[in-house]
Amino acid sequence: MEIVCPAGTPAALRAAVKAGAHTIYCGFADETNARNFPGLNFDREEMQEGVRFAHSHGSKVLVAINTFPRAGAEDIWHRAVADAETAGADAVILADLGLLAYAAENHPNLRRHLSVQAAAANADMINFYAEAFGVKRVVLPRVLSVPEIAAINAETDVETEVFVFGGLCVMAEGRCSLSSYATGKSPNMNGVCSPPSHVEYREEGTDLDARLGGYVIHRVAQGEPAPYPTLCKGCFSAEAKTGHLFEDPVSLNAEQLMPQLKKAGVTALKIEGRQRSRSYVAQVVKNFRAATDALEAGLPMPEGMLARLSEGQAVTTGAYKKTWR
Amino acid sequence: MELTVGPNQFFWAADDWLKLYRDLVTAPVTRVVLGEVVCSKRLPFFQDRIPEAVELLQDAGKEVALTSLALVTLKRERKMTAALAEMGVEIEINDLSALAHIPQGTAFSVGPLVNVYNESTLGWLANRGATRVCLPPELPLESVAALAEVGAKTGVKIEVWGHGRLPLAVSGRCYHARHHNRPKDNCQFACEDDPDGLEVKTLEDQPFLVINGIQTLSDSYASAAHQIETLQDAGVSALRLSPQSGDFAGLCGLYRQRLDGDLDGAGLEAALHAGWPKARLSDGFLKGARGADWSGASQLA
């Protein structure tokens, strides 16, 4: 199986390539991609250089252009697709219908992957994207179990890529406007979710409150580690109950499910974290590369190797095991 | 501008569900979209009432469309979506997988849960047979205006979320079931007890969201009360009103008065507060720094 690794900076790209990444995904430094954070991503020259470096080491580069183009400003996204092709990218990762149609028509030789932001959660939808826009690979939304993924693979020729490590969206990706409701900034339109610009920590007596857009969604005693107030992982109350009503603040680690995912017909394993440091990326990549190599060689999987990288956070196998079904 | 009633997002008992549509027979709305959009498990409880509702409304001269499910993952749900296409009623797609079942050349409409953010997407859907698109509620007025212009050129009617709790997210997971410590497959239909959703408050007890099965909505009721003239000038064809408990047909009447110029923005705002005293309002997605903002004069605490 192919390991698809995040790179938020040219340095992270080089680190991931050296650590053994088969494939890198990254984006331009603007609103065209879903990790539009200050100080992250690639300018045009860095992208060209990054692709050259990756190719010289036998790695591929995928360019994520996976926000939904703004009406009246589509040319920004069109330029991104053109520049990805010029840079020599091996594929673009797209989510918007209109942008897929544009890329298929104007850049027919540039391979198209369907972003997780398109939330294609069944074979009908995946086959629709393949027929309409020649999509060759789909990144599956994080709402599916392993048997559901196997069922999808049985009904489509489109390659499937699944997230195995890192941050975890609990809502169907690309179909969530919780962040823009609270802050005005959304994943779909701005490439950000629960942005730091709208986060505020405030001491209230002996507590430390974390606010997002003014809403208090975390409270810890002072001195305790305060989690980042991501909306869907916040703490809320309903009726007499207070807690993580949507999802606990966990991150995904499906490392131990790799053999099942392989059996389910998955082509590529994706690691989340373009906002992460290069040393983090290098370590995760190294571990996952070792695990895939072991898997391909029929050797037992190394055990629990990534626990310390989850930064003391609880980890989950997400929907793949679907204990809540 | 026309008024469209969107599908009821919540789970109501079959009798209450049918009563909503009986009441709409005499309401001043042009179009009604009905069916189940949130959870496939709810459908069997009112499925047998759908033909009666469709007939009632069609006999009253209303256009009727059936919604597809918002999130289709199970085999059963794919079959349901395929079966929709054979009911002889126009389909409003709220998930692109429904397109797989609509033959090329058959007209359909597009609901607010499909991502139509720009001209190219709208153009592609128009080409594929879309005759009407209700835009995602997240879109600001500038985008609405740009898309209404394309709609006018391509013959696609553009609809805007006019009133109702905002559909903010869908998930594979059921939050009603999670709240009651039940697995999704044994949810015991907890969502039926909350006809307008289960209120979710912040740690400061501030009303914020509501849970509705796998869906999360805003606590506030979005209202385009103060944006009607701007939407009319932009060439928007219709305003969508989303069902809520209470006198919903009366609410449709208030919006009709607003469109006809018999009520101004402040008048509609006052009437909404009088009829639904606990309902907070918002219009920040259309015009504001964030979705939850309200441009009106009054706001409840």
XYZ file of C-alpha atoms in Angstrom:
626
model
C 0.000 0.000 0.000
C 1.037 3.548 -0.721
C 1.685 5.979 2.130
C 0.430 9.496 1.411
C 2.104 12.034 3.675
C 1.397 15.650 4.534
C 3.758 18.529 3.875
C 2.889 22.011 5.059
C 6.308 23.405 4.173
C 9.133 22.604 1.731
C 11.189 21.421 4.727
C 8.445 18.981 5.738
C 8.245 17.739 2.158
C 11.958 16.984 2.087
C 11.780 15.351 5.517
C 8.854 13.147 4.466
C 10.554 12.114 1.231
C 13.736 11.215 3.094
C 11.719 9.280 5.672
C 10.355 7.068 2.915
C 7.050 8.603 1.865
C 5.767 7.094 -1.364
C 3.673 10.184 -1.957
C 3.426 13.707 -0.562
C 0.379 15.950 -0.598
C 0.575 19.693 -0.206
C -1.104 22.913 -1.316
C -0.508 26.475 -2.433
C -0.292 29.247 0.160
C -3.789 30.636 -0.385
C -7.484 29.901 0.037
C -7.448 27.154 -2.610
C -6.645 24.432 -0.109
C -8.238 23.189 3.083
C -5.210 23.888 5.318
C -4.975 27.612 4.667
C -3.034 28.487 7.818
C -0.643 31.411 8.245
C 2.953 30.426 7.511
C 2.006 27.158 5.827
C 2.027 25.863 2.287
C 3.946 26.484 -0.912
C 4.454 29.376 -3.268
C 4.757 28.537 -6.960
C 8.525 28.288 -6.981
C 8.600 26.132 -3.839
C 6.057 23.803 -5.430
C 8.189 23.337 -8.541
C 11.277 22.763 -6.419
C 9.356 20.378 -4.119
C 8.105 18.281 -7.025
C 11.631 18.154 -8.491
C 13.039 16.990 -5.163
C 10.348 14.354 -4.630
C 10.627 13.004 -8.159
C 14.393 12.766 -7.902
C 13.866 10.490 -4.878
C 11.137 8.426 -6.538
C 8.261 10.004 -4.597
C 5.086 11.489 -6.049
C 3.431 14.827 -5.234
C -0.296 15.484 -5.074
C -1.547 19.074 -4.917
C -4.678 19.666 -2.868
C -6.949 22.319 -4.401
C -9.871 21.258 -2.325
C -11.844 24.256 -1.161
C -14.961 25.356 -3.037
C -14.145 28.216 -5.427
C -15.787 31.498 -4.561
C -18.362 32.844 -7.016
C -16.767 35.669 -8.976
C -13.218 34.524 -8.187
C -12.950 31.093 -9.781
C -9.847 32.144 -11.717
C -7.790 31.854 -8.492
C -8.626 28.126 -8.366
C -8.177 27.688 -12.125
C -4.692 29.172 -11.873
C -3.876 26.785 -9.045
C -4.777 23.786 -11.220
C -2.714 25.127 -14.123
C 0.254 25.857 -11.858
C 0.092 22.393 -10.305
C 0.348 20.891 -13.776
C 3.216 23.208 -14.699
C 5.043 22.252 -11.499
C 4.839 18.616 -12.576
C 2.408 17.419 -9.917
C 1.372 13.776 -10.262
C -2.254 14.616 -9.493
C -4.539 17.299 -8.117
C -6.953 16.625 -5.272
C -10.250 18.408 -5.984
C -13.630 18.613 -4.264
C -15.801 21.046 -6.247
C -17.955 19.818 -9.138
C -17.285 22.902 -11.219
C -13.539 22.748 -10.645
C -13.467 19.041 -11.521
C -15.314 19.814 -14.751
C -12.881 22.647 -15.480
C -9.810 20.488 -14.812
C -11.139 17.565 -16.854
C -11.758 19.849 -19.809
C -8.695 22.079 -19.639
C -6.084 19.774 -18.121
C -7.150 16.310 -19.318
C -3.703 14.812 -18.744
C -3.470 15.938 -15.145
C -4.629 13.064 -12.940
C -7.622 13.925 -10.765
C -8.251 12.641 -7.254
C -11.466 13.311 -5.373
C -10.840 15.077 -2.081
C -12.324 13.910 1.194
C -14.041 17.325 1.116
C -16.390 15.913 -1.551
C -17.599 13.370 1.050
C -18.187 10.614 -1.501
C -19.446 7.948 0.881
C -20.886 5.313 -1.457
C -20.056 3.544 -4.712
C -22.802 5.312 -6.695
C -21.297 8.667 -5.945
C -17.715 7.557 -6.563
C -18.640 6.008 -9.896
C -20.503 9.177 -10.795
C -17.311 11.230 -10.292
C -15.325 8.686 -12.302
C -17.732 8.749 -15.226
C -18.326 12.491 -15.234
C -14.787 13.740 -14.572
C -12.418 10.800 -14.991
C -11.544 10.710 -11.297
C -8.941 7.981 -10.657
C -8.815 7.981 -6.865
C -11.139 8.936 -4.042
C -10.185 9.914 -0.517
C -12.933 8.341 1.558
C -14.766 10.308 4.248
C -14.014 9.315 7.813
C -17.556 8.060 8.444
C -17.073 4.575 6.962
C -16.298 1.245 8.623
C -13.845 -1.303 7.196
C -16.634 -3.574 5.832
C -18.247 -0.533 4.206
C -14.923 0.334 2.585
C -14.567 -3.229 1.321
C -18.079 -3.066 -0.140
C -17.222 0.170 -1.940
C -14.046 -1.318 -3.404
C -16.011 -4.291 -4.700
C -18.196 -1.928 -6.706
C -15.750 0.528 -8.167
C -12.534 0.633 -10.169
C -11.618 3.973 -8.626
C -8.674 3.648 -6.220
C -9.490 4.365 -2.587
C -7.355 6.288 -0.121
C -8.214 6.357 3.584
C -6.985 8.350 6.555
C -5.032 6.298 9.076
C -3.450 8.837 11.384
C -3.895 12.335 12.773
C -6.781 14.729 13.199
C -10.273 13.402 12.827
C -13.334 15.113 11.388
C -16.478 13.655 12.866
C -18.846 15.449 10.519
C -19.084 14.549 6.832
C -16.217 16.558 5.362
C -17.049 19.409 3.048
C -20.557 19.468 4.431
C -19.971 21.245 7.699
C -20.480 24.939 8.368
C -20.212 24.843 12.148
C -17.019 26.880 11.982
C -18.464 29.645 9.820
C -21.566 29.792 11.990
C -19.390 30.578 15.015
C -16.487 32.463 13.411
C -17.358 33.386 9.819
C -14.485 31.240 8.525
C -15.260 27.876 7.004
C -13.371 24.873 5.645
C -15.319 25.007 2.385
C -14.851 28.680 1.624
C -11.697 29.718 3.492
C -9.840 26.460 4.029
C -9.890 26.805 7.815
C -11.871 25.261 10.674
C -12.124 26.760 14.162
C -9.312 29.215 13.257
C -6.746 30.390 15.846
C -7.661 34.011 15.044
C -10.998 33.386 16.790
C -9.663 31.469 19.776
C -9.334 33.124 23.151
C -8.215 31.665 26.479
C -9.460 33.517 29.522
C -8.969 32.977 33.241
C -12.263 32.769 35.109
C -11.587 32.376 38.832
C -9.713 29.115 39.194
C -10.687 27.982 35.697
C -9.287 28.561 32.272
C -11.970 28.978 29.625
C -11.336 28.372 25.933
C -13.592 30.374 23.648
C -14.161 30.022 19.952
C -15.907 32.998 18.392
C -16.898 34.006 21.905
C -18.519 30.652 22.747
C -17.018 28.871 25.751
C -16.523 25.270 24.622
C -13.739 24.106 26.974
C -13.054 24.703 30.631
C -10.180 23.277 32.633
C -8.743 24.041 36.050
C -5.807 26.423 35.757
C -2.556 24.610 35.284
C -4.170 21.719 33.437
C -3.452 21.360 29.744
C -6.119 23.256 27.787
C -7.171 21.526 24.589
C -7.569 23.521 21.393
C -11.246 24.499 21.041
C -12.192 22.716 17.810
C -15.961 23.013 17.526
C -17.031 19.411 17.044
C -14.701 18.283 19.853
C -15.855 20.952 22.276
C -17.629 20.509 25.563
C -21.321 21.375 25.621
C -24.432 20.722 27.653
C -27.771 19.256 26.657
C -30.542 18.540 29.125
C -28.772 17.497 32.340
C -25.634 16.268 30.625
C -22.391 18.151 30.095
C -19.574 16.706 28.037
C -18.265 16.038 24.577
C -21.664 15.712 22.942
C -20.245 15.237 19.454
C -16.822 13.674 19.809
C -14.167 13.288 22.465
C -10.966 15.172 21.730
C -9.316 12.134 20.226
C -7.106 11.680 17.221
C -7.176 8.877 14.714
C -4.766 5.949 14.740
C -5.797 3.084 12.490
C -2.302 1.624 12.346
C -3.424 -1.739 13.708
C -6.155 -1.932 11.075
C -3.717 -1.766 8.173
C -3.994 -5.492 7.346
C -7.786 -5.247 7.256
C -7.642 -2.111 5.140
C -5.343 -3.869 2.695
C -7.732 -6.789 2.545
C -10.582 -4.326 1.967
C -8.828 -3.262 -1.238
C -7.535 0.124 -0.118
C -4.786 1.532 -2.386
C -3.362 4.290 -0.224
C -3.126 5.270 3.434
C -3.255 8.952 4.232
C -1.677 10.723 7.164
C -3.302 13.959 8.306
C -1.199 16.893 9.478
C 0.019 19.498 7.005
C 0.133 21.861 9.996
C 2.582 19.578 11.816
C 6.333 20.055 12.227
C 8.773 18.324 9.928
C 10.157 16.193 12.748
C 6.656 14.951 13.578
C 6.000 14.228 9.913
C 9.321 12.427 9.505
C 8.672 10.214 12.500
C 5.128 9.292 11.512
C 6.193 8.590 7.953
C 9.104 6.432 9.056
C 6.818 4.362 11.257
C 4.098 3.930 8.662
C 6.620 3.091 5.963
C 8.058 0.384 8.220
C 4.571 -0.941 8.875
C 3.669 -1.077 5.166
C 6.947 -2.739 4.314
C 6.292 -5.344 7.017
C 2.780 -5.845 5.740
C 3.903 -6.265 2.126
C 6.582 -8.737 3.225
C 4.069 -10.756 5.191
C 5.788 -9.944 8.499
C 3.937 -9.102 11.723
C 3.021 -5.453 12.256
C 5.223 -3.514 14.688
C 3.111 -2.799 17.741
C 1.909 0.527 19.124
C 4.799 2.454 17.663
C 3.023 5.759 17.282
C 1.437 6.153 20.679
C 3.902 8.785 21.839
C 3.271 10.898 18.769
C -0.347 11.425 19.681
C 0.939 13.829 22.322
C -0.692 12.137 25.271
C -4.056 12.429 23.543
C -6.530 9.606 23.465
C -6.575 7.807 20.146
C -9.390 6.081 18.334
C -9.836 3.845 15.334
C -12.622 6.256 14.336
C -15.474 4.921 12.276
C -13.416 2.025 10.954
C -14.426 -0.197 13.856
C -17.681 1.648 14.472
C -18.368 0.534 18.018
C -21.176 3.094 18.081
C -23.017 1.492 15.191
C -40.404 35.918 -5.321
C -41.942 32.545 -4.593
C -42.040 30.681 -1.325
C -40.842 27.092 -1.078
C -41.327 24.906 1.969
C -38.287 22.690 2.492
C -38.485 19.128 3.806
C -39.164 18.793 7.519
C -35.718 18.176 8.967
C -37.030 16.743 12.223
C -38.738 13.486 13.176
C -42.427 14.017 13.843
C -45.125 11.434 14.480
C -46.872 10.496 11.226
C -50.085 12.336 12.149
C -48.215 15.538 12.956
C -46.206 15.127 9.779
C -49.342 14.863 7.640
C -51.029 17.733 9.480
C -48.158 20.007 8.443
C -49.037 19.391 4.797
C -52.792 19.610 5.335
C -52.203 23.048 6.842
C -50.070 24.057 3.869
C -52.898 23.378 1.407
C -54.249 26.879 1.980
C -50.900 28.541 2.772
C -49.488 31.061 0.268
C -46.568 28.895 -0.842
C -45.807 27.894 -4.429
C -43.780 24.815 -3.806
C -43.327 22.110 -1.206
C -40.413 19.685 -0.897
C -41.140 16.726 1.344
C -39.752 13.355 2.354
C -36.889 12.343 4.622
C -33.599 14.184 4.339
C -31.812 13.316 7.603
C -32.198 9.659 8.623
C -33.297 6.652 6.588
C -34.582 4.907 9.716
C -37.346 7.474 10.128
C -38.927 6.961 6.751
C -40.947 3.784 7.443
C -42.907 5.659 10.116
C -44.504 8.090 7.695
C -43.761 6.656 4.277
C -47.348 5.557 3.701
C -48.540 9.137 4.236
C -46.339 10.593 1.507
C -48.661 9.817 -1.443
C -51.567 11.440 0.390
C -49.533 14.555 1.165
C -48.317 14.795 -2.424
C -51.858 14.485 -3.757
C -53.291 17.020 -1.305
C -50.699 19.589 -2.259
C -50.845 18.943 -5.993
C -54.639 19.215 -5.922
C -54.180 22.582 -4.217
C -52.025 23.697 -7.161
C -48.657 23.449 -5.417
C -45.519 22.208 -7.099
C -44.254 19.179 -5.195
C -40.804 17.600 -5.078
C -39.351 14.732 -3.038
C -36.043 15.121 -1.278
C -33.210 12.607 -1.396
C -31.321 11.665 1.765
C -28.459 13.947 2.786
C -25.975 11.170 3.568
C -26.204 7.864 1.737
C -23.879 5.136 2.999
C -25.871 1.898 3.416
C -27.100 -0.404 0.674
C -30.648 0.142 1.873
C -30.166 3.885 1.543
C -28.842 3.564 -1.985
C -31.909 1.507 -2.899
C -34.163 4.127 -1.325
C -32.466 6.797 -3.393
C -32.866 4.752 -6.574
C -36.542 4.119 -5.774
C -37.172 7.864 -5.452
C -36.444 8.313 -9.132
C -39.306 6.009 -9.977
C -42.036 7.789 -8.038
C -43.021 10.119 -10.858
C -42.442 13.233 -8.768
C -39.601 15.703 -9.251
C -36.566 14.984 -7.064
C -34.627 17.486 -5.033
C -31.150 16.037 -4.657
C -29.506 16.678 -1.304
C -26.611 14.324 -1.972
C -24.900 13.956 -5.324
C -25.285 10.175 -5.300
C -28.946 10.725 -6.239
C -27.698 11.944 -9.626
C -26.613 8.394 -10.420
C -30.314 7.466 -10.542
C -31.717 10.432 -12.451
C -31.673 9.791 -16.205
C -29.970 12.381 -18.381
C -32.665 14.738 -19.646
C -34.911 14.423 -16.593
C -35.387 17.714 -14.778
C -34.468 17.833 -11.101
C -33.814 20.388 -8.421
C -30.868 20.788 -6.074
C -31.249 21.256 -2.339
C -29.212 23.311 0.125
C -27.055 20.354 1.222
C -25.333 20.069 -2.146
C -22.276 22.303 -2.454
C -23.094 24.884 -5.105
C -20.605 27.655 -4.401
C -19.766 29.020 -7.845
C -20.735 29.625 -11.456
C -19.044 26.520 -12.883
C -20.803 24.170 -10.496
C -24.139 25.806 -11.157
C -23.504 25.683 -14.896
C -22.577 22.010 -14.766
C -25.725 21.140 -12.822
C -27.873 23.225 -15.205
C -26.402 21.268 -18.095
C -27.215 18.026 -16.332
C -30.888 19.013 -15.959
C -31.157 21.110 -12.807
C -33.982 23.619 -13.092
C -33.793 25.021 -9.567
C -31.076 25.295 -6.963
C -31.490 26.171 -3.300
C -28.066 27.559 -2.401
C -26.092 26.393 0.647
C -27.091 28.640 3.586
C -23.425 29.478 4.209
C -23.186 31.669 1.086
C -22.900 35.457 1.532
C -25.055 37.904 -0.427
C -22.244 38.619 -2.940
C -22.112 34.953 -3.939
C -25.911 34.752 -4.048
C -25.994 37.699 -6.456
C -23.292 36.211 -8.712
C -25.110 32.877 -8.856
C -28.539 34.446 -9.407
C -27.052 36.126 -12.471
C -25.908 32.775 -13.869
C -29.277 31.285 -12.929
C -31.073 33.943 -14.950
C -28.886 33.188 -17.980
C -29.223 29.413 -17.778
C -32.872 29.253 -16.793
C -32.199 27.881 -13.322
C -34.320 29.314 -10.524
C -32.209 30.316 -7.550
C -33.611 29.801 -4.098
C -32.173 31.083 -0.817
C -32.567 29.805 2.744
C -35.223 32.199 4.034
C -36.243 30.914 7.427
C -35.458 28.096 9.818
C -32.786 26.483 11.898
C -29.679 26.181 9.735
C -28.506 22.722 8.678
C -24.839 23.074 9.690
C -23.490 19.525 9.525
C -24.240 15.869 8.945
C -22.289 12.975 10.382
C -22.135 9.210 10.118
C -22.813 9.180 13.812
C -26.162 9.813 15.532
C -25.828 12.395 18.306
C -29.267 11.755 19.705
C -28.286 8.109 20.193
C -24.929 9.137 21.670
C -26.657 11.540 24.065
C -28.876 8.706 25.316
C -25.945 6.236 25.489
C -27.438 4.045 22.796
C -25.795 2.617 19.687
C -27.050 4.030 16.406
C -28.714 0.762 15.406
C -30.683 0.716 18.639
C -31.414 4.430 18.914
C -35.036 3.822 19.939
C -35.842 6.934 17.900
C -34.796 9.334 20.609
C -35.025 12.208 18.134
C -38.805 11.925 18.066
C -38.973 13.633 21.473
C -37.424 16.819 20.100
C -39.656 18.200 17.335
C -37.312 21.174 16.803
C -34.076 19.430 17.827
C -32.284 18.891 21.137
C -30.813 22.116 22.492
C -27.047 22.254 22.913
C -25.635 25.010 25.116
C -22.133 26.293 25.703
C -20.440 25.992 29.105
C -21.833 29.455 29.878
C -25.337 28.149 29.244
C -25.581 30.077 26.023
C -27.904 28.447 23.468
C -25.743 27.536 20.466
C -26.733 24.466 18.425
C -29.351 21.751 18.260
C -28.906 18.043 17.650
C -31.244 16.236 15.271
C -30.087 12.637 14.857
C -27.044 12.644 12.569
C -27.614 16.321 11.830
C -26.438 19.404 13.723
C -28.343 22.663 13.276
C -28.087 26.189 14.586
C -30.001 27.132 17.710
C -30.990 30.348 15.969
C -33.652 30.492 13.315
C -32.133 32.056 10.238
C -34.395 34.717 8.788
C -33.980 36.740 5.602
C -36.504 39.275 6.974
C -34.117 42.201 6.497
C -32.601 41.045 3.203
C -35.706 40.676 1.047
C -35.148 43.748 -1.148
C -31.490 42.839 -1.728
C -32.452 39.299 -2.706
C -35.205 40.561 -5.004
C -32.792 42.994 -6.668
C -30.279 40.183 -7.160
C -32.890 38.196 -9.082
C -33.416 35.440 -6.515
C -36.533 33.457 -7.486
C -37.610 31.909 -4.229
C -37.216 31.899 -0.490
C -37.068 28.593 1.371
C -38.903 28.210 4.676
C -37.989 25.220 6.809
C -40.753 23.600 8.868
C -40.825 24.125 12.629
C -43.399 23.388 15.274
C -46.144 25.893 16.019
C -48.236 27.657 13.390
C -45.951 27.049 10.438
C -48.591 27.847 7.817
C -49.039 31.170 9.633
C -45.296 31.753 9.404
C -45.486 31.178 5.645
C -48.228 33.815 5.539
C -45.988 36.328 7.323
C -43.213 35.843 4.774
C -45.745 36.198 1.940
C -46.818 39.534 3.429
C -43.187 40.571 3.625
C -42.592 39.664 -0.048
C -45.743 41.504 -1.083
C -44.681 44.628 0.783
C -47.447 44.375 3.388
C -44.845 43.932 6.135
C -41.420 45.507 6.359
C -38.359 43.824 7.889
C -39.055 45.199 11.350
C -42.697 44.192 11.089
C -41.820 40.621 10.192
C -39.199 40.508 12.946
C -41.786 41.661 15.496
C -44.329 39.142 14.235
C -41.796 36.313 14.473
C -40.882 37.272 18.043
C -44.588 37.458 18.929
C -45.400 34.069 17.419
C -42.253 32.251 18.578
C -41.115 34.130 21.688
C -38.242 31.745 22.430
C -36.760 31.720 18.954
C -33.499 33.588 18.467
C -32.945 34.888 14.931
C -29.857 35.124 12.709
C -28.915 36.302 9.231
C -25.145 36.435 9.541
C -24.434 34.005 6.724
C -26.103 36.373 4.258
C -24.743 39.545 5.741
C -22.588 39.484 8.833
C -19.252 38.606 10.323
C -20.442 35.071 11.112
C -23.521 32.901 10.676
C -24.894 33.450 14.156
C -25.099 37.244 13.814
C -28.415 39.053 13.506
C -28.839 42.385 11.769
C -32.256 43.066 13.295
C -33.026 45.384 16.165
C -34.101 42.928 18.788
C -32.440 39.791 20.003
C -33.331 37.497 22.834
C -30.752 36.700 25.460
